[in-house]
């Protein structure tokens, strides 16, 4: 038997009896370096001594490193004589590796054994369980750079093998191998979405989605700690793409319970999203301010034109759209994905520019901010403000598109998702159930699409609220789908939002506050998440904090949906501001969901007639409504809040 060189993990030489054989470490490193050159280039030629010395020692003093090399060569030759094997051959000016004198894992990596693609992948996974030269102690800068390059190359080889093997996976054993390979790559690139998707499929096929959630959550915390960048790790994805060109991976076959296989197809990349920046309007501002604001938006537009991640509508067309009575029709006609709506405001004599980034299809407010436009500030800092807006826009669009990349390729699924999103906002049972059906249809096309999973969670939460029957099964389903959304995309704020709401109604108020705080940190401009945070704070007996949060949400989304106003009304009710609560209810598009709260407010204001009117409306829809049963399932942290509501509903005639 030959001597064996092991280089993955601890660098060592093994004798024919299987025992470690002493050998100078620099000599073993030189063997690895020269053997890699031979295996890749097929050279087998002599390598200059001076070049090897610089690689091993990194010194500007040529005489010093050559003296070191001569001493090392002397020790190597002595040891080779003792072993009776020549691994390195030296001449007066050069050195050459003798690959016929030993075996080793580097040979196996270059030519992995195994039958077919899956056999090759299995061998690579076994070799790469440990990093290349992980136990090497003394390293020069050149050595460290070379080792890092080797490890990157090894991962690229593993990725290629994984991509080739994915379509071949059929049995559960094959899927386990795919998972092990993906986990090895995940160790190096935990933010790579393609690898996450492969792991999700594998864990789901084994019924272990909770393990995937814990894995991704642990990875996220490690990334935050290592890079000191808080919760936003999206930017790392731009520089850590494993798959060449960022292409979606070939998906693998996951066995189904009926013995068949499901093979999701790759999703094509669509055209760049289109963004229109509408010039500011809706103000009575005079002088140079409107003109300067329009120039500011033009500066932003020009800055964004340099990006290759978004297509920007020219300012002339943007102005035409802004001036049209039917903006929505023009936006749809021109296939615009995102709208930056801008308007001038003048609060307490301080002029400001309010900007809102809206996803056109879903009418979702993604980001909003207010910029001071005081007379001299706009003139002197216009370009700085423009760069800030452009940078924020680019980041927000990139994150939003990354979230939807795997979904855009399937127009039918995307259409179903948008229908579900539209219907769930209406807060009526028929709409909620229609929304649920649409989200389920979307998930049939993309089983791990986080927004559809979180949307499904929301349908169960809204139904639980509307029926007021305390059905724990609905809350269990809401919690389950929220957790699935978090597993699918730990950086997606809506998953944490729905989990927070589910935890609220399950009575875990502290966990609810924590999840919603995390949602806000993940997406500080996510108006819906902030509104849900406000609702939880109402139930956590912190109505003043809740009112501040819901006012922030309304400022981000001024044409507020019904549930924002409902939360604002609830916060005002808890504070004893009954007239203000009724005022919020009065501007809801559909006031029916708040009839119970209206009855309570009128009762506390001493208006028995109006209180009875709303009590009868509630009874007409929910004839079996019982105050004590309802209060037993609606969580309030402090008893005074329950007593306040009980007294109000009793006065109203319930």
XYZ file of C-alpha atoms in Angstrom:
654
model
C 0.000 0.000 0.000
C 1.051 3.575 -0.669
C 1.384 6.450 1.729
C -1.834 8.500 1.889
C -2.045 12.299 2.087
C -5.131 13.683 3.835
C -5.813 17.386 3.254
C -9.518 17.891 4.036
C -9.622 18.580 7.762
C -6.250 17.896 9.399
C -3.244 17.924 7.044
C -1.393 14.677 7.631
C 0.406 11.756 6.039
C -0.808 8.209 6.783
C 1.535 5.216 6.485
C 0.507 1.888 4.862
C -0.457 0.513 8.304
C -2.971 3.331 8.771
C -0.913 5.281 11.312
C 0.015 8.994 11.072
C 3.539 9.403 9.690
C 5.661 12.386 10.762
C 6.506 14.795 7.935
C 7.405 18.524 7.854
C 4.160 20.519 7.630
C 5.628 22.916 5.056
C 6.499 19.863 2.979
C 2.926 18.542 3.109
C 1.620 22.006 2.193
C 4.016 22.139 -0.760
C 2.757 18.726 -1.914
C -0.862 19.964 -1.805
C 0.016 23.137 -3.697
C 2.004 21.412 -6.436
C -0.395 18.482 -6.730
C -3.325 20.855 -7.214
C -1.423 22.565 -10.035
C -0.702 19.208 -11.675
C -4.258 17.904 -11.334
C -5.770 21.071 -12.797
C -3.178 21.915 -15.447
C -1.800 18.469 -16.159
C 1.632 20.019 -16.017
C 3.887 17.692 -14.022
C 6.676 20.162 -14.667
C 9.311 21.514 -12.318
C 8.275 24.484 -10.146
C 10.893 27.164 -9.289
C 12.296 26.985 -5.775
C 12.123 30.776 -5.391
C 8.380 30.849 -6.239
C 7.675 28.056 -3.747
C 9.633 29.901 -1.043
C 7.604 33.078 -1.570
C 4.375 31.045 -1.394
C 5.382 29.386 1.882
C 6.889 32.340 3.762
C 5.796 35.725 2.345
C 8.941 37.740 2.865
C 10.648 40.528 0.940
C 14.035 39.241 2.096
C 14.890 36.732 -0.652
C 17.987 35.409 1.119
C 15.982 34.785 4.284
C 13.207 32.754 2.644
C 15.646 30.798 0.498
C 17.548 29.825 3.657
C 14.250 28.680 5.186
C 13.509 26.628 2.066
C 16.932 24.937 2.109
C 16.424 23.862 5.746
C 12.949 22.548 4.965
C 14.195 20.639 1.912
C 16.901 19.025 4.056
C 14.297 17.829 6.600
C 11.987 16.595 3.830
C 14.731 14.605 2.101
C 15.822 13.014 5.384
C 12.252 11.987 6.178
C 11.616 10.671 2.653
C 14.691 8.468 2.955
C 13.344 7.078 6.266
C 9.946 6.385 4.683
C 11.458 4.884 1.540
C 9.268 7.084 -0.683
C 10.013 10.206 -2.712
C 6.944 12.498 -2.593
C 8.834 15.621 -3.673
C 11.803 15.591 -6.063
C 14.269 18.467 -5.848
C 16.801 19.847 -8.320
C 19.224 22.739 -7.888
C 16.605 25.263 -9.061
C 13.231 23.571 -8.806
C 10.872 21.076 -7.196
C 8.398 18.579 -8.608
C 5.658 16.527 -6.932
C 5.619 12.736 -7.491
C 1.875 11.813 -7.593
C 2.674 8.143 -8.274
C 4.317 7.858 -4.823
C 1.180 8.344 -2.735
C -2.636 8.416 -2.761
C -4.934 10.974 -1.152
C -8.240 12.788 -0.921
C -7.166 15.418 -3.472
C -7.047 12.665 -6.138
C -10.505 11.515 -5.021
C -11.883 15.045 -5.194
C -10.521 15.521 -8.723
C -11.992 12.160 -9.820
C -14.761 11.222 -7.356
C -15.715 7.564 -7.433
C -19.302 6.420 -7.738
C -21.713 5.365 -10.419
C -23.573 8.176 -12.128
C -24.310 11.702 -10.977
C -25.732 10.764 -7.569
C -22.722 8.546 -6.817
C -20.372 11.401 -7.691
C -22.326 13.785 -5.470
C -22.223 11.297 -2.596
C -18.432 11.033 -2.838
C -17.975 14.813 -2.983
C -20.203 15.284 0.063
C -18.134 12.725 1.989
C -14.859 14.475 1.099
C -16.143 17.987 1.827
C -17.535 17.271 5.280
C -14.417 19.094 6.504
C -12.805 22.214 5.039
C -9.674 21.937 2.942
C -6.568 22.317 5.191
C -8.765 23.207 8.166
C -6.079 22.139 10.658
C -3.142 23.999 9.103
C -1.413 26.051 11.818
C 1.277 28.257 10.266
C 0.083 30.149 7.181
C 1.516 32.988 5.117
C -0.731 35.557 3.431
C -0.164 33.815 0.075
C -1.103 30.492 1.626
C -4.282 31.872 3.173
C -5.316 33.429 -0.139
C -4.685 30.170 -2.005
C -6.609 28.090 0.546
C -9.584 30.464 0.374
C -9.577 30.191 -3.419
C -9.420 26.403 -3.208
C -12.379 26.258 -0.841
C -14.411 28.490 -3.152
C -13.527 26.205 -6.069
C -14.510 23.131 -4.070
C -17.896 24.673 -3.319
C -18.360 25.505 -7.002
C -17.643 21.856 -7.907
C -20.147 20.700 -5.283
C -22.764 23.152 -6.548
C -22.323 21.922 -10.113
C -22.654 18.318 -8.950
C -25.769 19.200 -6.960
C -27.371 20.963 -9.932
C -26.655 17.937 -12.145
C -28.021 15.494 -9.560
C -31.234 17.401 -8.711
C -33.335 16.081 -11.607
C -32.123 12.512 -10.894
C -33.329 12.391 -7.279
C -36.252 10.021 -6.925
C -36.132 8.060 -3.674
C -36.165 9.418 -0.144
C -32.527 8.303 0.119
C -31.698 10.484 -2.888
C -33.498 13.439 -1.299
C -31.485 12.920 1.915
C -28.275 13.100 -0.131
C -29.492 16.274 -1.848
C -30.260 17.754 1.569
C -26.800 16.875 2.926
C -25.106 18.504 -0.083
C -27.303 21.597 0.241
C -26.543 21.828 3.965
C -22.812 21.766 3.194
C -23.218 24.649 0.730
C -25.555 26.435 3.157
C -22.712 26.406 5.704
C -20.713 28.650 3.362
C -23.576 30.682 1.871
C -26.467 30.780 4.359
C -28.149 33.671 2.559
C -28.375 31.922 -0.839
C -32.066 31.662 -1.735
C -31.623 28.753 -4.167
C -30.033 26.582 -1.484
C -32.739 27.588 1.007
C -35.386 26.491 -1.485
C -33.722 23.091 -1.976
C -33.491 22.601 1.794
C -37.140 23.557 2.259
C -38.235 20.957 -0.297
C -36.071 18.298 1.340
C -37.143 19.035 4.913
C -40.805 19.184 3.893
C -40.573 15.791 2.178
C -39.267 14.408 5.501
C -41.943 16.168 7.551
C -39.308 18.280 9.323
C -40.200 21.875 8.465
C -39.627 22.923 12.091
C -35.976 21.856 11.752
C -35.667 24.063 8.675
C -37.136 27.001 10.591
C -34.643 26.559 13.442
C -31.749 26.165 10.985
C -32.588 29.377 9.123
C -33.255 31.306 12.327
C -29.889 30.258 13.822
C -28.163 31.176 10.581
C -29.815 34.612 10.544
C -28.630 35.380 14.088
C -25.078 34.283 13.209
C -25.061 36.523 10.143
C -26.309 39.491 12.151
C -23.589 38.956 14.733
C -20.802 38.404 12.203
C -21.603 41.379 10.000
C -23.047 43.711 12.650
C -25.813 44.808 10.290
C -28.906 44.269 12.395
C -31.798 42.368 10.915
C -31.405 43.411 7.278
C -29.201 40.773 5.609
C -30.646 41.184 2.116
C -27.571 42.992 0.782
C -25.431 39.911 1.387
C -27.345 38.073 -1.327
C -25.930 40.409 -3.947
C -22.378 39.181 -3.380
C -22.907 35.596 -2.271
C -24.779 34.039 -5.215
C -23.847 30.400 -5.571
C -25.557 29.598 -8.832
C -23.915 31.146 -11.881
C -25.781 34.196 -13.057
C -28.273 33.936 -10.205
C -30.354 31.457 -12.199
C -33.003 29.449 -10.329
C -31.880 25.897 -9.545
C -33.178 22.817 -11.232
C -35.739 21.526 -8.804
C -35.647 17.947 -7.573
C -38.319 15.320 -7.289
C -39.970 15.007 -3.885
C -41.813 11.736 -3.227
C -45.518 12.084 -2.507
C -47.625 9.897 -0.251
C -49.248 8.169 -3.209
C -45.898 6.947 -4.525
C -45.662 9.496 -7.331
C -43.234 12.322 -7.584
C -43.656 16.071 -7.805
C -41.029 17.817 -9.879
C -41.383 21.594 -9.727
C -40.015 23.190 -12.877
C -37.486 26.013 -13.036
C -38.976 29.484 -13.177
C -37.921 31.858 -15.965
C -36.569 35.290 -15.157
C -38.948 38.035 -16.181
C -38.253 41.539 -17.470
C -36.962 44.259 -15.152
C -39.662 45.832 -12.966
C -40.769 49.278 -14.141
C -40.764 52.189 -11.713
C -42.455 55.548 -12.238
C -41.674 58.554 -10.044
C -44.636 60.918 -10.065
C -43.807 64.617 -9.597
C -45.280 66.203 -6.464
C -48.766 67.644 -6.481
C -51.703 68.389 -4.234
C -50.378 71.505 -2.564
C -50.972 75.227 -2.526
C -47.254 75.931 -2.149
C -46.031 78.953 -4.062
C -42.695 80.282 -5.255
C -39.782 78.067 -6.223
C -40.670 75.127 -3.964
C -42.808 73.127 -6.451
C -40.274 73.682 -9.216
C -37.353 72.633 -7.001
C -39.278 69.564 -5.823
C -39.878 68.489 -9.410
C -36.175 68.966 -10.111
C -35.417 66.825 -7.072
C -37.543 63.978 -8.437
C -35.803 64.319 -11.813
C -32.449 63.985 -10.010
C -33.687 60.784 -8.372
C -34.895 59.456 -11.744
C -31.541 60.139 -13.389
C -29.723 58.435 -10.518
C -31.883 55.320 -10.830
C -31.329 55.086 -14.591
C -27.804 53.841 -13.892
C -29.147 50.709 -12.176
C -29.587 47.376 -13.937
C -32.191 46.133 -11.450
C -35.075 48.425 -12.356
C -36.423 50.128 -15.464
C -37.324 53.779 -14.821
C -40.099 55.578 -16.688
C -38.860 58.856 -18.192
C -39.840 62.107 -16.365
C -41.991 63.357 -19.278
C -44.185 60.246 -19.223
C -44.256 60.348 -15.418
C -45.584 63.915 -15.541
C -48.276 62.889 -18.045
C -49.371 60.030 -15.771
C -49.438 62.313 -12.716
C -51.690 64.777 -14.541
C -54.139 62.157 -15.833
C -57.479 61.673 -14.113
C -57.158 57.887 -14.380
C -53.624 57.194 -13.165
C -54.392 53.547 -12.379
C -55.393 52.783 -15.971
C -52.208 54.333 -17.380
C -50.045 52.540 -14.817
C -51.599 49.207 -15.802
C -51.400 49.957 -19.536
C -47.679 50.708 -19.332
C -46.920 47.585 -17.204
C -45.592 49.653 -14.312
C -44.700 47.606 -11.234
C -43.870 50.350 -8.723
C -45.062 53.908 -8.210
C -43.255 56.536 -6.151
C -46.070 58.882 -5.220
C -44.901 62.298 -3.967
C -46.666 65.291 -2.504
C -45.741 68.552 -0.845
C -47.010 69.321 2.626
C -46.779 72.316 4.906
C -47.112 71.288 8.541
C -46.699 74.018 11.175
C -45.082 76.239 8.573
C -42.358 73.704 7.702
C -42.493 72.571 4.063
C -41.810 68.889 3.434
C -41.827 66.332 0.638
C -43.716 63.118 1.468
C -42.764 60.087 -0.671
C -44.505 56.711 -0.814
C -43.316 53.646 -2.744
C -46.334 51.577 -3.792
C -46.431 48.158 -5.432
C -48.915 48.818 -8.226
C -50.530 45.364 -8.510
C -51.264 44.901 -4.820
C -51.577 48.592 -3.880
C -49.187 47.805 -1.002
C -47.174 50.626 0.569
C -43.602 49.287 0.705
C -41.807 52.354 1.996
C -42.601 55.944 2.952
C -40.601 58.873 4.261
C -40.900 62.613 4.829
C -38.057 64.989 3.799
C -37.744 68.536 5.080
C -37.767 71.145 2.308
C -36.985 74.324 4.177
C -36.017 77.157 1.883
C -32.246 76.878 1.917
C -32.035 73.176 2.726
C -33.636 72.103 -0.536
C -31.381 74.352 -2.617
C -28.144 73.300 -0.924
C -28.942 69.634 -0.240
C -31.132 68.701 -3.198
C -28.581 66.259 -4.611
C -27.968 64.668 -1.192
C -31.704 64.131 -0.709
C -31.942 62.727 -4.262
C -29.151 60.228 -3.591
C -30.789 59.161 -0.338
C -34.149 58.599 -2.025
C -32.549 56.767 -4.972
C -30.533 54.504 -2.678
C -33.595 53.668 -0.587
C -35.751 53.057 -3.659
C -33.180 50.748 -5.210
C -32.918 48.726 -2.010
C -36.655 48.481 -1.441
C -37.384 47.428 -5.023
C -34.554 44.885 -4.921
C -35.856 43.343 -1.699
C -39.423 43.267 -2.950
C -38.399 41.724 -6.275
C -36.177 39.150 -4.549
C -39.166 38.089 -2.477
C -41.273 37.622 -5.598
C -38.633 36.323 -8.042
C -39.675 32.710 -7.728
C -43.316 33.665 -8.239
C -43.298 36.116 -11.132
C -42.655 33.409 -13.706
C -46.080 31.887 -13.112
C -48.685 34.427 -14.117
C -51.647 32.270 -13.071
C -50.240 31.778 -9.565
C -49.362 35.444 -9.237
C -52.852 36.424 -10.343
C -54.347 34.141 -7.661
C -52.125 35.695 -5.004
C -53.194 39.226 -5.946
C -56.854 38.225 -5.852
C -56.359 36.803 -2.374
C -54.592 39.953 -1.245
C -57.446 42.110 -2.513
C -60.240 40.062 -0.941
C -58.699 39.585 2.515
C -58.712 43.358 3.089
C -62.510 43.576 2.925
C -63.165 42.059 6.382
C -66.317 40.162 5.409
C -66.620 36.374 5.694
C -67.452 35.668 2.019
C -64.488 37.779 0.925
C -62.156 36.158 3.461
C -63.096 32.651 2.324
C -62.724 33.642 -1.314
C -59.303 35.059 -0.431
C -58.318 31.778 1.230
C -59.220 29.863 -1.899
C -57.072 32.198 -4.008
C -54.056 31.849 -1.683
C -54.407 28.059 -1.764
C -54.438 28.162 -5.556
C -51.287 30.283 -5.495
C -49.541 27.771 -3.218
C -50.366 24.925 -5.586
C -48.004 26.605 -8.035
C -45.347 27.721 -5.504
C -45.580 25.790 -2.258
C -43.026 27.895 -0.348
C -44.015 31.395 -1.453
C -43.888 33.286 1.845
C -46.425 36.054 0.982
C -49.102 33.507 0.048
C -48.399 31.504 3.218
C -48.690 34.608 5.380
C -51.831 35.619 3.462
C -53.391 32.244 4.239
C -52.520 32.750 7.903
C -54.286 36.116 7.822
C -57.498 34.591 6.441
C -57.804 32.321 9.486
C -57.110 35.220 11.849
C -59.705 37.469 10.213
C -62.300 34.686 10.223
C -61.626 34.089 13.925
C -62.210 37.789 14.600
C -65.343 38.078 12.490
C -67.093 34.976 13.801
C -66.261 35.792 17.460
C -66.803 32.130 18.409
C -63.371 31.512 19.919
C -62.575 28.697 17.468
C -59.085 27.587 18.559
C -58.629 25.512 15.405
C -58.618 28.695 13.301
C -55.875 30.185 15.488
C -53.854 26.980 15.279
C -53.996 27.092 11.484
C -53.054 30.778 11.491
C -50.016 30.082 13.684
C -48.970 27.105 11.550
C -49.072 29.028 8.263
C -47.279 32.018 9.812
C -44.471 29.705 10.923
C -44.341 28.214 7.425
C -43.992 31.711 5.982
C -41.100 32.453 8.370
C -39.376 29.189 7.433
C -39.799 30.001 3.730
C -38.281 33.478 4.160
C -36.927 34.543 7.580
C -36.374 38.099 6.303
C -40.035 38.523 5.291
C -41.718 40.796 7.844
C -45.293 39.679 7.078
C -44.610 36.177 8.412
C -43.625 37.607 11.794
C -46.614 39.944 11.639
C -49.086 37.076 11.259
C -47.301 35.039 13.927
C -47.559 38.003 16.283
C -51.285 38.347 15.647
C -51.850 34.610 16.087
C -49.901 34.664 19.367
C -52.008 37.615 20.485
C -55.280 35.728 20.169
C -53.740 32.570 21.598
C -53.080 34.666 24.719
C -49.269 34.779 24.399
C -49.083 38.569 24.628
C -45.364 38.786 25.350
C -44.524 36.552 22.374
C -46.917 38.566 20.244
C -45.215 41.862 21.102
C -41.810 40.289 20.411
C -42.815 38.923 16.985
C -44.375 42.228 15.925
C -41.392 44.206 17.189
C -39.231 41.966 15.021
C -41.520 42.551 12.034
C -41.107 46.311 12.496
C -37.321 45.979 12.744
C -37.235 43.874 9.586
C -39.329 46.422 7.699
C -39.585 49.822 9.441
C -41.908 51.190 6.741
C -44.225 48.173 6.604
C -47.466 49.955 7.452
C -49.569 46.793 7.843
C -47.042 45.307 10.269
C -46.966 48.495 12.351
C -50.784 48.536 12.409
C -50.831 44.979 13.756
C -48.199 45.957 16.320
C -50.540 48.759 17.416
C -53.425 46.294 17.741
C -51.339 44.017 19.963
C -50.367 46.967 22.142
C -54.079 47.700 22.645
C -54.544 44.170 23.960
C -51.332 44.423 25.982
C -53.071 47.241 27.904
C -50.796 49.900 26.402
C -53.395 51.970 24.501
C -51.342 55.192 24.436
C -48.407 53.368 22.787
C -50.885 51.692 20.471
C -52.339 55.017 19.376
C -48.860 56.344 18.554
C -48.114 53.235 16.487
C -51.386 53.311 14.553
C -50.908 57.001 13.799
C -47.480 56.094 12.363
C -49.086 53.349 10.243
C -51.762 55.769 8.996
C -49.082 58.326 8.091
C -47.380 55.660 5.968
C -50.659 54.578 4.382
C -52.952 57.654 4.459
C -55.805 56.028 2.514
C -56.000 53.542 5.324
C -57.735 50.171 5.140
C -60.575 49.365 7.503
C -58.510 47.462 10.071
C -56.229 50.489 10.699
C -59.224 52.584 11.650
C -60.642 49.738 13.722
C -57.374 49.574 15.708
C -57.327 53.357 16.133
C -60.906 53.203 17.400
C -59.992 50.415 19.833
C -57.053 52.385 21.223
C -59.240 55.460 21.690
C -61.931 53.361 23.385
C -59.414 51.961 25.873
C -58.239 55.501 26.618
C -61.838 56.584 27.252
C -61.931 58.710 24.095
C -65.302 57.358 22.964
C -66.216 60.190 20.585
C -62.811 59.925 18.881
C -63.324 56.173 18.540
C -66.690 56.732 16.826
C -65.073 59.296 14.547
C -62.560 56.695 13.383
C -65.334 54.147 12.820
C -67.372 56.682 10.817
C -64.706 56.941 8.098
C -64.373 53.164 7.618
C -65.475 51.974 4.177
C -67.359 49.105 5.806
C -68.405 49.849 9.383
C -70.119 46.488 9.971
C -67.105 44.749 11.595
C -66.980 47.554 14.190
C -70.703 47.487 15.093
C -69.918 45.861 18.436
C -67.383 48.592 19.254
C -69.836 51.294 18.075
C -72.482 49.941 20.444
C -69.982 50.018 23.318
C -68.903 53.610 22.540
C -72.469 54.952 22.322
C -73.326 53.189 25.554
C -70.380 54.763 27.385
C -71.416 58.168 26.024
C -74.878 57.612 27.513
C -76.691 57.359 24.152
C -78.825 54.246 24.744
C -80.782 54.671 21.499
C -77.736 54.462 19.208
C -76.204 51.777 21.401
C -79.324 49.608 20.917
C -79.282 50.184 17.138
C -75.769 48.779 16.839
C -76.460 46.003 19.349
C -79.350 44.787 17.145
C -77.104 44.911 14.046
C -74.623 42.629 15.789
C -77.386 40.270 16.929
C -78.738 40.063 13.380
C -75.403 38.686 12.151
C -74.318 36.772 15.265
C -77.497 35.768 17.141
C -75.584 33.579 19.592
C -73.070 36.283 20.587
C -72.301 36.036 24.315
C -70.343 38.798 26.101
C -68.676 36.615 28.729
C -67.727 33.903 26.272
C -66.301 36.475 23.864
C -64.309 38.244 26.596
C -62.959 34.898 27.776
C -61.206 34.356 24.441
C -60.200 37.942 23.575
C -56.906 38.571 25.399
C -56.361 41.681 27.490
C -53.291 41.827 29.669
C -54.941 43.785 32.465
C -58.350 43.112 33.937
C -59.505 46.757 33.806
C -59.739 46.522 30.039
C -62.050 43.514 30.134
C -64.226 45.179 32.737
C -64.421 48.357 30.656
C -65.605 46.390 27.632
C -67.988 44.216 29.675
C -69.617 47.262 31.241
C -69.965 48.997 27.874
C -71.530 45.968 26.177
C -73.916 45.375 29.088
C -75.033 49.005 28.928
C -75.602 48.536 25.181
C -78.014 45.699 25.889
C -75.936 42.606 25.191
